[in-house]
Amino acid sequence: MSTQDRNGTEHSRPRRPRPRRLPGLVAAAVGALALTAALATPLNPAPQQAEAKAKAEKSDKVLTVAVAQSVDSLSPFLATRLVSTSIGRLMYDYLTNYDPKDNHTVPGLATKWTSSPDKLTWTYTIRSDSKWSDGQQATAEDAAWTFNKMMTDPGAATANGSFVTNFAKVTAPSPTQLVIQLKKPQATMTALDVPIVPEHIWSKAGDLSKFNNDKTFPIVGNGPFVLTDYKPDSYVRLKANKSFWRGAPKFDQLVFRYYKDQDAAVAALRKGEVSFVAGSPSLTPAQAASLKGEQNIKVNDAPGRRFYALATNPGAQAKNGTHFGDGDPSLLNENVRHALFMAVDRETLIDKVFQGHAVEGQGYIPPRFSTYFWKPSASQALSYDPAKAAQLLDQAGYKKNGDGKRVGKDGKPITYRLLCHATDPNDKAVGQYLKEWWGKLGIGVTLDCLDNVTDPWLAGKYDLAFDGWSVNPDPDFVLSIHTCAALPATPKDIGATDNFVCDKTYDKLYAQQLAEYDPAKRADIVKQMESRLYDLGYMNVMAYPNAVEAYRTDQIESIETMPSGGGNIYGQDGYWSWWSAVPAASDGSSSGGLSGGAITGIVVGGLVVVGALVLFTVRRRATAEDRE
């Protein structure tokens, strides 16, 4: 799930001085030049240093990415939103990575790995050419500390705890050797999607359940980029890590700029103020169509790694057995859930809402990951059948009253609250169709579209909700968020659960797939899990949206998609797109428009000091009609 919050980006314009004031301004400029000359002495080199820094920043190649999702946390222990985890991949290295061509495992912080014959002990060789951005060596001790912290601190296990629940012991016998001992075999040992953090920094962080990693800049990391500045709901700024072991990125700076209004982001792309637009997470069909054929803009439209689904509240609960929230009790009936989904015409949604930029939803894992893709049999499928849906509701005891409204056990008409993202046009469009289709069944729908869906979701205060996740090449994580182990410890805590699902049959299958090393056998178990989720009806996948995004070719000459044969750019399983991006030859210092300096400001000396004094003089004398 994701929330999208408000952004306020300001653009400044120069003031036009009146001609009659020029002599005074010239005099001020002369005085400023004299002052500048006086300040620039061997004993006070600050002006020269500032000017040199300004020139360097002004000549930087800046790649600016417009995003429609705000950061939930810059801590890799807490971040779950796509924008946050994508930024985390740029800041910190993982033990292994995925090849952008075909998703096979490639070295990351670890150069190689071996397992014992019983598959219970895994030894990783940690590379000796990776340094933290503060100059210290990245070592196996950092990896051991990261995993041990996740094993012993519930706060550190918030986002990725499922990867370490089966770990028995983690040690670092030497700076280049990491040893992980398991309780039982674990198939994800070459797909541990966990950012490794520097122990000498994070050991001082305090309570990791509250530490968001957003107070001290630059943030020490060892990924291809170093995060240097951040303003919530506005921007994230990163600089290229020139000493990154795989090679420095081609762009000097990378900026993620937040837009609540997706049309405004598209307009910024047209103006050249941003280099790339991802959408939320994709562009709408109308936006994509409007950009196609425009000079210096390329639209990328490829099969995505996300699913788009409806989730029902299964009765929010914590591990301690406490139920909370206020989900409608009728949704605890499987026939009711199936009836709702049988009244959803997926073909219409693909045609009318996504306009062909998606394929019809079936199983939990998108068809892009063919090894794990599953679809129901003809007899199992909850196909579009409004008449059968009505029968199921009747059988469940929810019949129509004299006004044609379905009534609950309390005798009151059923009206479901449907939680949706205020900034996602797909949610709103699909919501209108659901109101129509379910209305014909006698069920009312209230669209609860919010900037922040996280709070009511975590509190279990919803009936249904639009849901979606990006799936990794190894599906373990998105499978784990529906286990009982992912529930919050108490109603006051935050768990890793997506939708409070807790089913013993599903949990048993999850444990089996995690311990199965044979790829074919594991894939079969994963498909059984998808079948179980489908039958339970707590999660219904309506579509697999394409990755529809666009960038300026006069700012970005080339950029890697994943898979390279035709895949997404934003939100990859790795850092390949932004690390590989090549600035266009004509880009100069203007790449990303205002992003290079308007956000944080550039401190300069010399002639810019003159400009500052001139502007100061004008502002002191300006009247209302002078302002623009």
XYZ file of C-alpha atoms in Angstrom:
628
model
C 0.000 0.000 0.000
C 1.069 3.534 -0.434
C 0.071 7.060 0.426
C 0.601 10.168 -1.602
C 0.908 13.483 0.191
C 1.124 17.159 -0.597
C 4.115 18.857 -2.186
C 4.889 22.554 -2.244
C 7.561 23.516 -4.763
C 8.279 27.187 -5.284
C 9.732 28.832 -8.366
C 11.407 32.228 -8.031
C 11.545 34.900 -10.709
C 14.027 37.820 -10.997
C 12.775 41.311 -10.302
C 12.942 43.958 -13.057
C 14.600 47.174 -11.774
C 13.219 50.493 -12.934
C 15.477 52.399 -15.388
C 15.524 55.545 -13.226
C 17.258 53.607 -10.447
C 20.153 52.298 -12.514
C 22.771 54.847 -11.453
C 22.251 53.983 -7.802
C 22.404 50.310 -8.566
C 25.615 50.706 -10.531
C 27.144 52.517 -7.602
C 26.068 49.706 -5.312
C 27.571 47.188 -7.706
C 30.905 49.027 -7.762
C 30.912 49.082 -3.986
C 30.142 45.408 -3.901
C 33.009 44.634 -6.266
C 35.388 46.538 -4.033
C 34.056 44.675 -1.022
C 34.482 41.363 -2.821
C 38.066 42.211 -3.745
C 38.811 43.143 -0.163
C 37.354 39.886 1.146
C 39.206 37.639 -1.281
C 42.626 37.483 0.359
C 45.002 34.595 1.102
C 43.916 34.852 4.721
C 40.249 34.624 3.748
C 39.849 32.202 0.806
C 36.163 31.562 1.508
C 34.875 33.638 -1.464
C 37.101 31.760 -3.919
C 36.072 28.418 -2.413
C 32.416 29.347 -2.537
C 32.744 30.473 -6.163
C 34.552 27.260 -7.100
C 31.861 25.212 -5.391
C 29.142 27.185 -7.141
C 30.758 26.660 -10.533
C 31.093 22.955 -9.872
C 27.450 22.651 -8.826
C 26.284 24.741 -11.736
C 28.058 22.444 -14.188
C 26.668 19.296 -12.551
C 24.629 16.948 -14.689
C 21.349 16.636 -12.784
C 18.723 13.969 -13.404
C 15.394 14.975 -11.855
C 12.666 12.369 -11.387
C 9.073 13.458 -10.763
C 7.313 11.065 -8.397
C 3.764 10.950 -7.038
C 4.495 9.103 -3.819
C 5.944 10.619 -0.663
C 8.706 8.997 1.357
C 7.498 7.058 4.401
C 11.020 6.675 5.852
C 14.648 6.900 4.774
C 15.472 4.103 7.198
C 15.902 0.788 5.357
C 14.563 -0.906 8.491
C 11.220 0.922 8.197
C 10.690 1.887 4.541
C 8.052 -0.030 2.577
C 6.809 2.382 -0.105
C 8.191 1.970 -3.606
C 9.823 5.409 -3.717
C 11.509 4.801 -0.345
C 12.831 1.329 -1.096
C 14.011 2.505 -4.524
C 16.011 5.282 -2.869
C 17.340 2.798 -0.325
C 18.755 0.677 -3.144
C 20.705 3.721 -4.319
C 22.095 4.460 -0.839
C 23.099 1.011 0.411
C 24.451 -2.106 -1.244
C 22.807 -5.527 -0.844
C 24.689 -8.812 -0.544
C 23.478 -9.775 -4.020
C 21.673 -8.076 -6.866
C 19.555 -9.081 -9.868
C 20.906 -8.934 -13.405
C 18.879 -6.380 -15.377
C 18.708 -8.640 -18.414
C 17.029 -11.722 -16.965
C 16.878 -11.313 -13.157
C 19.478 -13.958 -12.327
C 21.527 -13.372 -9.175
C 24.731 -11.351 -9.543
C 27.299 -10.133 -6.986
C 26.580 -7.114 -4.845
C 28.454 -6.434 -1.621
C 29.243 -10.162 -1.710
C 31.459 -11.355 -4.553
C 30.646 -15.047 -4.101
C 28.798 -17.429 -1.766
C 28.800 -21.106 -0.871
C 26.594 -23.346 1.253
C 27.304 -26.405 3.370
C 26.029 -29.772 2.074
C 23.013 -29.589 4.378
C 22.255 -26.033 3.179
C 22.210 -24.764 6.747
C 25.412 -22.707 6.665
C 26.034 -20.024 4.066
C 29.371 -18.258 3.670
C 29.654 -14.996 1.737
C 32.869 -13.361 0.580
C 32.520 -9.622 1.119
C 34.272 -7.430 -1.422
C 37.266 -5.401 -0.275
C 36.705 -2.525 -2.719
C 33.541 -1.067 -1.187
C 33.861 1.938 1.105
C 31.330 3.952 3.025
C 30.991 7.522 1.826
C 32.820 8.768 4.942
C 35.906 6.818 3.852
C 35.627 3.798 6.145
C 35.791 0.303 4.689
C 32.526 -1.644 4.277
C 33.067 -5.045 5.884
C 31.419 -8.295 6.837
C 31.008 -6.847 10.334
C 28.573 -4.296 8.915
C 26.499 -7.052 7.319
C 26.579 -9.153 10.492
C 25.486 -6.165 12.588
C 22.619 -5.407 10.169
C 21.246 -8.951 10.297
C 21.785 -9.403 14.029
C 19.978 -6.141 14.716
C 17.015 -7.354 12.661
C 17.063 -10.668 14.560
C 17.047 -9.074 18.016
C 15.265 -5.733 17.626
C 11.589 -5.758 16.540
C 11.940 -2.171 15.344
C 14.741 -3.148 12.964
C 12.618 -6.029 11.657
C 9.666 -3.824 10.697
C 10.178 -3.787 6.920
C 12.266 -6.874 6.123
C 12.048 -9.098 9.177
C 10.760 -12.086 7.192
C 14.230 -12.593 5.719
C 15.855 -13.297 9.106
C 13.236 -15.199 11.126
C 14.923 -18.468 10.129
C 18.456 -17.250 10.946
C 20.076 -19.032 13.899
C 23.378 -17.148 14.026
C 25.262 -14.550 11.972
C 28.983 -13.922 12.394
C 31.883 -12.172 10.667
C 35.045 -14.262 11.203
C 36.990 -11.706 9.158
C 36.348 -8.376 7.415
C 35.701 -10.223 4.154
C 33.820 -13.284 5.416
C 30.168 -13.409 6.513
C 28.665 -16.638 7.855
C 24.914 -17.178 8.262
C 23.659 -20.278 10.031
C 20.038 -21.286 9.485
C 17.528 -23.196 11.585
C 16.330 -24.986 8.448
C 16.972 -24.605 4.707
C 15.979 -21.244 3.217
C 15.581 -20.725 -0.521
C 16.094 -16.952 -0.422
C 19.769 -16.957 0.566
C 20.832 -15.506 -2.793
C 17.912 -13.081 -2.801
C 18.152 -11.352 0.571
C 16.659 -7.980 -0.367
C 18.076 -6.249 2.717
C 20.178 -3.056 2.563
C 23.432 -3.418 4.529
C 24.102 -0.389 6.760
C 27.339 0.891 8.377
C 27.610 -0.312 11.978
C 29.677 2.687 13.104
C 26.782 4.981 12.169
C 23.696 2.933 12.959
C 24.891 1.595 16.314
C 24.388 5.166 17.573
C 20.906 5.607 16.111
C 18.931 4.691 19.215
C 15.374 3.383 18.873
C 15.204 2.023 15.324
C 11.406 1.904 15.409
C 11.442 5.725 15.475
C 14.709 6.604 13.711
C 13.881 7.796 10.186
C 17.455 8.520 9.062
C 16.550 12.040 7.960
C 18.287 14.446 10.316
C 22.012 14.377 9.449
C 23.294 14.907 5.899
C 25.003 13.617 3.903
C 23.821 10.145 4.916
C 26.687 7.668 5.007
C 26.195 4.891 2.467
C 28.057 2.725 -0.037
C 25.616 2.588 -2.936
C 25.923 4.328 -6.312
C 24.515 7.562 -4.856
C 24.886 9.424 -1.539
C 21.813 11.158 -0.124
C 22.710 14.769 0.615
C 19.417 16.545 1.309
C 15.751 15.836 1.956
C 12.598 17.863 2.494
C 9.469 15.825 3.343
C 6.792 15.832 0.633
C 9.045 17.944 -1.562
C 12.319 16.378 -2.713
C 15.173 13.953 -2.098
C 18.605 14.939 -3.418
C 21.478 12.521 -4.006
C 24.992 12.964 -5.404
C 26.939 10.423 -7.391
C 29.247 8.211 -5.342
C 32.451 8.666 -7.328
C 34.103 5.757 -5.520
C 31.289 3.236 -6.033
C 32.916 -0.136 -6.726
C 30.888 -0.840 -9.871
C 31.797 2.587 -11.279
C 30.458 6.083 -10.733
C 27.059 7.067 -12.169
C 27.161 9.293 -15.251
C 24.893 11.949 -13.712
C 26.419 14.027 -10.906
C 23.140 14.496 -9.062
C 19.846 12.644 -8.845
C 16.755 14.417 -7.489
C 13.377 12.867 -6.730
C 10.832 15.701 -6.738
C 7.362 15.065 -5.338
C 4.193 16.163 -7.135
C 0.782 15.595 -5.681
C -0.781 16.603 -9.000
C 0.333 14.165 -11.690
C -0.742 16.524 -14.485
C 1.607 19.120 -12.981
C 4.441 16.584 -13.119
C 3.729 15.913 -16.782
C 3.686 19.669 -17.443
C 7.052 19.969 -15.700
C 8.439 17.303 -18.044
C 7.226 19.264 -21.066
C 8.942 22.400 -19.775
C 12.190 20.551 -19.094
C 11.959 21.184 -15.350
C 12.212 17.440 -14.715
C 13.978 14.748 -16.683
C 11.658 11.820 -15.994
C 8.046 11.182 -14.927
C 6.952 7.898 -13.409
C 3.387 8.632 -12.356
C 1.666 6.991 -9.411
C 3.229 4.651 -10.232
C 2.339 4.925 -13.950
C 1.140 7.661 -16.249
C -2.523 7.609 -17.174
C -3.395 6.573 -20.737
C -4.390 10.170 -21.524
C -1.100 11.542 -20.191
C 0.920 8.960 -22.122
C -1.000 9.663 -25.319
C -0.465 13.413 -24.940
C 3.301 12.929 -24.651
C 3.787 10.542 -27.552
C 5.245 12.265 -30.566
C 6.363 15.333 -28.640
C 9.824 16.587 -29.452
C 12.569 15.376 -27.097
C 10.210 13.121 -25.102
C 10.189 9.330 -25.121
C 7.363 7.270 -23.596
C 8.272 3.866 -22.180
C 5.324 1.448 -22.078
C 6.233 -2.071 -20.962
C 4.910 -4.956 -18.841
C 5.230 -3.977 -15.198
C 6.108 -5.788 -11.988
C 3.051 -4.602 -10.054
C -0.437 -5.890 -9.437
C -3.539 -3.799 -8.823
C -6.007 -5.347 -6.413
C -8.982 -5.020 -4.111
C -8.374 -5.984 -0.497
C -11.086 -6.716 2.041
C -10.757 -6.233 5.783
C -10.634 -9.789 7.173
C -11.116 -8.569 10.731
C -7.940 -6.740 11.738
C -6.095 -8.585 14.474
C -2.781 -8.662 16.316
C -0.544 -11.610 17.164
C -1.824 -11.553 20.733
C -5.287 -12.407 19.418
C -6.791 -8.965 19.955
C -9.173 -7.844 17.226
C -9.447 -4.166 16.377
C -10.721 -1.832 13.694
C -14.272 -1.589 12.393
C -14.454 -3.652 9.208
C -17.980 -4.628 8.170
C -18.735 -8.087 9.651
C -20.453 -9.212 6.441
C -17.018 -9.361 4.786
C -16.011 -12.197 7.100
C -18.306 -14.385 4.978
C -16.443 -15.974 2.068
C -19.562 -16.029 -0.132
C -19.919 -12.271 0.285
C -16.325 -11.672 -0.725
C -16.676 -13.947 -3.744
C -19.929 -12.239 -4.732
C -18.282 -8.826 -4.732
C -15.462 -10.012 -6.977
C -17.832 -11.842 -9.350
C -19.541 -8.499 -9.906
C -16.276 -6.910 -11.140
C -15.910 -6.842 -14.943
C -12.124 -6.905 -15.339
C -12.298 -6.671 -19.121
C -14.145 -3.368 -18.852
C -11.563 -2.025 -16.398
C -8.697 -2.959 -18.725
C -10.474 -1.406 -21.693
C -12.017 1.709 -20.146
C -9.758 2.636 -17.234
C -6.323 1.352 -18.288
C -7.188 1.650 -22.015
C -5.103 -1.374 -22.892
C -2.064 -0.423 -20.792
C -2.577 -3.450 -18.531
C -3.592 -7.096 -18.685
C -6.403 -8.770 -16.803
C -5.596 -9.784 -13.246
C -5.640 -13.395 -12.159
C -3.098 -14.721 -9.651
C -1.078 -12.825 -7.088
C 2.179 -12.661 -9.087
C 2.321 -10.790 -12.433
C 2.914 -12.760 -15.666
C 6.257 -10.991 -16.083
C 7.571 -13.516 -13.536
C 6.584 -16.547 -15.579
C 8.107 -19.089 -13.177
C 5.586 -18.179 -10.482
C 2.661 -16.905 -12.537
C -0.602 -18.713 -11.745
C -4.169 -18.415 -12.939
C -7.303 -20.187 -11.682
C -8.904 -23.079 -13.506
C -12.209 -22.514 -15.270
C -14.158 -24.073 -12.396
C -12.239 -22.066 -9.787
C -12.304 -18.660 -11.474
C -14.431 -15.887 -9.987
C -15.493 -14.779 -13.454
C -17.803 -11.870 -14.105
C -21.289 -13.193 -13.305
C -23.622 -10.688 -11.580
C -26.482 -13.198 -11.401
C -24.317 -15.749 -9.587
C -23.031 -12.972 -7.319
C -26.607 -12.147 -6.302
C -27.277 -15.821 -5.533
C -24.197 -15.996 -3.300
C -25.370 -12.968 -1.335
C -28.801 -14.534 -0.886
C -27.201 -17.793 0.296
C -25.088 -15.853 2.791
C -28.271 -14.385 4.293
C -27.843 -10.850 2.959
C -31.075 -10.343 1.039
C -32.684 -7.250 -0.403
C -35.302 -5.254 1.448
C -38.321 -3.559 -0.103
C -36.097 -0.760 -1.403
C -33.780 -3.189 -3.192
C -30.982 -2.707 -0.634
C -29.013 -5.585 0.865
C -29.281 -5.489 4.627
C -26.865 -6.701 7.252
C -27.592 -8.821 10.296
C -28.523 -5.611 12.107
C -31.247 -4.904 9.548
C -29.490 -1.832 8.169
C -28.581 -1.411 4.469
C -25.003 -2.410 3.692
C -22.742 0.425 2.554
C -19.038 -0.393 2.258
C -16.292 2.173 2.760
C -13.742 1.787 -0.035
C -10.351 3.252 0.888
C -8.604 4.842 -2.080
C -5.585 7.042 -2.813
C -6.669 10.602 -3.505
C -3.907 11.171 -6.045
C -4.397 7.942 -7.996
C -6.793 8.508 -10.924
C -7.143 4.741 -11.407
C -8.566 4.320 -7.901
C -11.187 6.980 -8.521
C -12.159 5.649 -11.964
C -12.376 2.020 -10.843
C -14.270 3.143 -7.746
C -17.034 4.628 -9.895
C -17.454 1.349 -11.746
C -17.616 -0.562 -8.454
C -20.308 1.787 -7.158
C -22.356 1.031 -10.271
C -21.800 -2.743 -10.314
C -22.241 -3.330 -6.607
C -25.165 -0.921 -6.564
C -26.990 -3.312 -8.896
C -26.460 -6.007 -6.248
C -28.109 -3.736 -3.691
C -24.850 -2.773 -1.952
C -23.850 0.830 -1.376
C -20.281 2.121 -1.721
C -18.644 5.208 -0.249
C -15.326 6.148 -1.847
C -13.011 7.227 0.960
C -10.234 8.886 -1.051
C -7.481 10.229 1.182
C -4.011 11.716 0.833
C -2.940 9.451 3.673
C -4.439 5.951 3.610
C -1.802 4.526 5.950
C -3.390 5.570 9.243
C -6.867 4.082 8.704
C -5.316 1.019 7.058
C -3.040 0.247 10.008
C -5.931 0.876 12.386
C -8.153 -1.563 10.495
C -10.721 1.201 9.929
C -11.892 0.319 6.426
C -14.077 -2.244 4.682
C -12.292 -2.551 1.355
C -9.224 -0.862 -0.076
C -7.315 -0.528 -3.319
C -4.018 -2.342 -2.937
C -0.890 -2.933 -5.000
C 2.677 -4.139 -4.602
C 5.781 -4.340 -6.755
C 6.917 -7.960 -6.907
C 10.591 -8.958 -6.773
C 12.107 -11.710 -8.938
C 12.038 -13.851 -5.798
C 8.435 -13.654 -4.521
C 9.153 -14.446 -0.864
C 8.556 -10.941 0.468
C 5.116 -10.371 -1.081
C 4.140 -13.857 0.061
C 5.328 -13.199 3.610
C 3.084 -10.162 4.153
C 0.031 -12.433 4.287
C 1.347 -14.739 7.008
C 0.278 -14.757 10.633
C 3.862 -13.890 11.575
C 3.481 -10.539 9.792
C 0.671 -9.364 12.075
C 1.480 -6.581 14.560
C 2.394 -7.826 18.044
C -0.398 -5.717 19.567
C -2.961 -3.279 18.122
C -0.608 -0.445 19.057
C 2.296 -1.892 17.062
C 3.016 -1.872 13.331
C 3.499 -5.221 11.664
C 4.702 -6.208 8.210
C 1.227 -7.427 7.252
C -0.445 -6.064 4.156
C -4.045 -6.780 5.052
C -4.195 -8.700 8.374
C -4.616 -12.080 6.637
C -3.831 -15.029 8.915
C -4.544 -18.519 7.567
C -2.901 -21.713 8.880
C -3.069 -23.518 5.533
C -1.360 -20.608 3.791
C 1.277 -20.394 6.538
C 2.092 -24.086 6.143
C 2.611 -23.644 2.415
C 4.733 -20.544 3.029
C 7.090 -22.516 5.276
C 7.332 -25.262 2.663
C 8.279 -22.954 -0.208
C 10.856 -21.165 1.928
C 12.638 -24.450 2.692
C 12.493 -25.827 -0.875
C 15.674 -25.392 -2.930
C 14.444 -27.226 -6.021
C 13.200 -24.390 -8.304
C 10.421 -26.391 -9.949
C 9.098 -27.791 -6.682
C 9.249 -24.391 -5.029
C 7.367 -22.789 -7.921
C 4.631 -25.384 -7.577
C 4.224 -24.607 -3.858
C 4.117 -20.873 -4.565
C 1.293 -21.455 -7.041
C -0.581 -23.421 -4.383
C -0.238 -20.383 -2.127
C -1.649 -18.138 -4.832
C -4.553 -20.534 -5.270
C -5.234 -20.446 -1.525
C -5.196 -16.628 -1.460
C -7.560 -16.551 -4.417
C -10.037 -18.939 -2.803
C -9.999 -17.073 0.506
C -11.097 -13.969 -1.350
C -9.410 -11.461 0.921
C -7.318 -10.253 -2.006
C -8.555 -10.021 -5.575
C -6.124 -8.967 -8.312
C -7.968 -6.962 -10.960
C -5.097 -5.972 -13.261
C -1.366 -6.048 -13.937
C -0.681 -2.466 -15.066
C 2.043 -1.669 -17.546
C 4.946 0.527 -16.512
C 4.049 3.715 -18.405
C 6.644 6.453 -17.927
C 8.381 9.155 -19.937
C 11.683 11.025 -20.076
C 13.361 13.818 -21.973
C 15.840 12.649 -24.589
C 17.535 16.056 -24.587
C 18.474 15.413 -20.945
C 18.848 11.609 -20.896
C 20.637 10.066 -23.858
C 20.137 6.463 -22.743
C 18.887 4.546 -19.717
C 18.628 0.847 -18.773
C 15.247 -0.844 -18.575
C 14.666 -4.005 -16.539
C 14.424 -6.440 -18.159
C 16.595 -4.898 -20.823
C 14.473 -6.404 -23.589
C 11.574 -4.158 -22.623
C 10.837 -3.396 -19.007
C 10.401 -0.627 -16.475
C 12.786 2.207 -15.610
C 11.353 3.469 -12.329
C 11.103 1.086 -9.361
C 13.506 -1.576 -10.614
C 14.845 -4.548 -8.658
C 18.158 -2.763 -8.364
C 19.748 0.585 -9.207
C 20.421 -0.073 -12.888
C 18.327 2.706 -14.439
C 19.722 5.679 -12.529
C 23.235 4.245 -12.313
C 23.363 3.584 -16.083
C 21.659 6.790 -17.264
C 23.809 8.781 -19.699
C 23.350 12.569 -19.899
C 22.466 13.922 -23.326
C 25.274 15.834 -25.007
C 23.145 18.980 -25.209
C 22.149 18.773 -21.570
C 24.829 21.129 -20.242
C 24.023 22.424 -16.785
C 20.297 22.695 -17.342
C 19.327 19.071 -16.829
C 16.300 18.921 -14.624
C 15.640 22.642 -14.927
C 15.342 24.257 -11.495
C 16.283 21.117 -9.613
C 20.005 21.785 -9.780
C 19.834 24.813 -7.523
C 16.366 26.202 -6.890
C 15.520 23.671 -4.186
C 18.457 24.104 -1.860
C 20.018 27.328 -3.169
C 23.596 27.866 -4.264
C 26.012 29.923 -2.182
C 28.291 31.918 -4.471
C 30.902 34.643 -4.230
C 32.353 37.192 -6.654
C 29.823 38.619 -9.081
C 26.924 36.834 -7.412
C 27.627 38.843 -4.282
C 27.122 41.879 -6.480
C 23.819 40.492 -7.686
C 22.699 39.871 -4.121
C 23.478 43.454 -3.095
C 21.732 44.839 -6.166
C 18.659 42.758 -5.432
C 18.771 43.901 -1.795
C 18.820 47.542 -2.921
C 15.877 46.993 -5.272
C 13.840 45.227 -2.607
C 14.399 48.087 -0.139
C 13.020 50.586 -2.674
C 10.378 48.488 -4.396
C 6.702 49.420 -4.351
C 3.752 47.079 -4.783
C 3.568 47.599 -8.553
C 7.202 46.449 -8.936
C 6.451 42.946 -7.663
C 5.783 40.099 -10.112
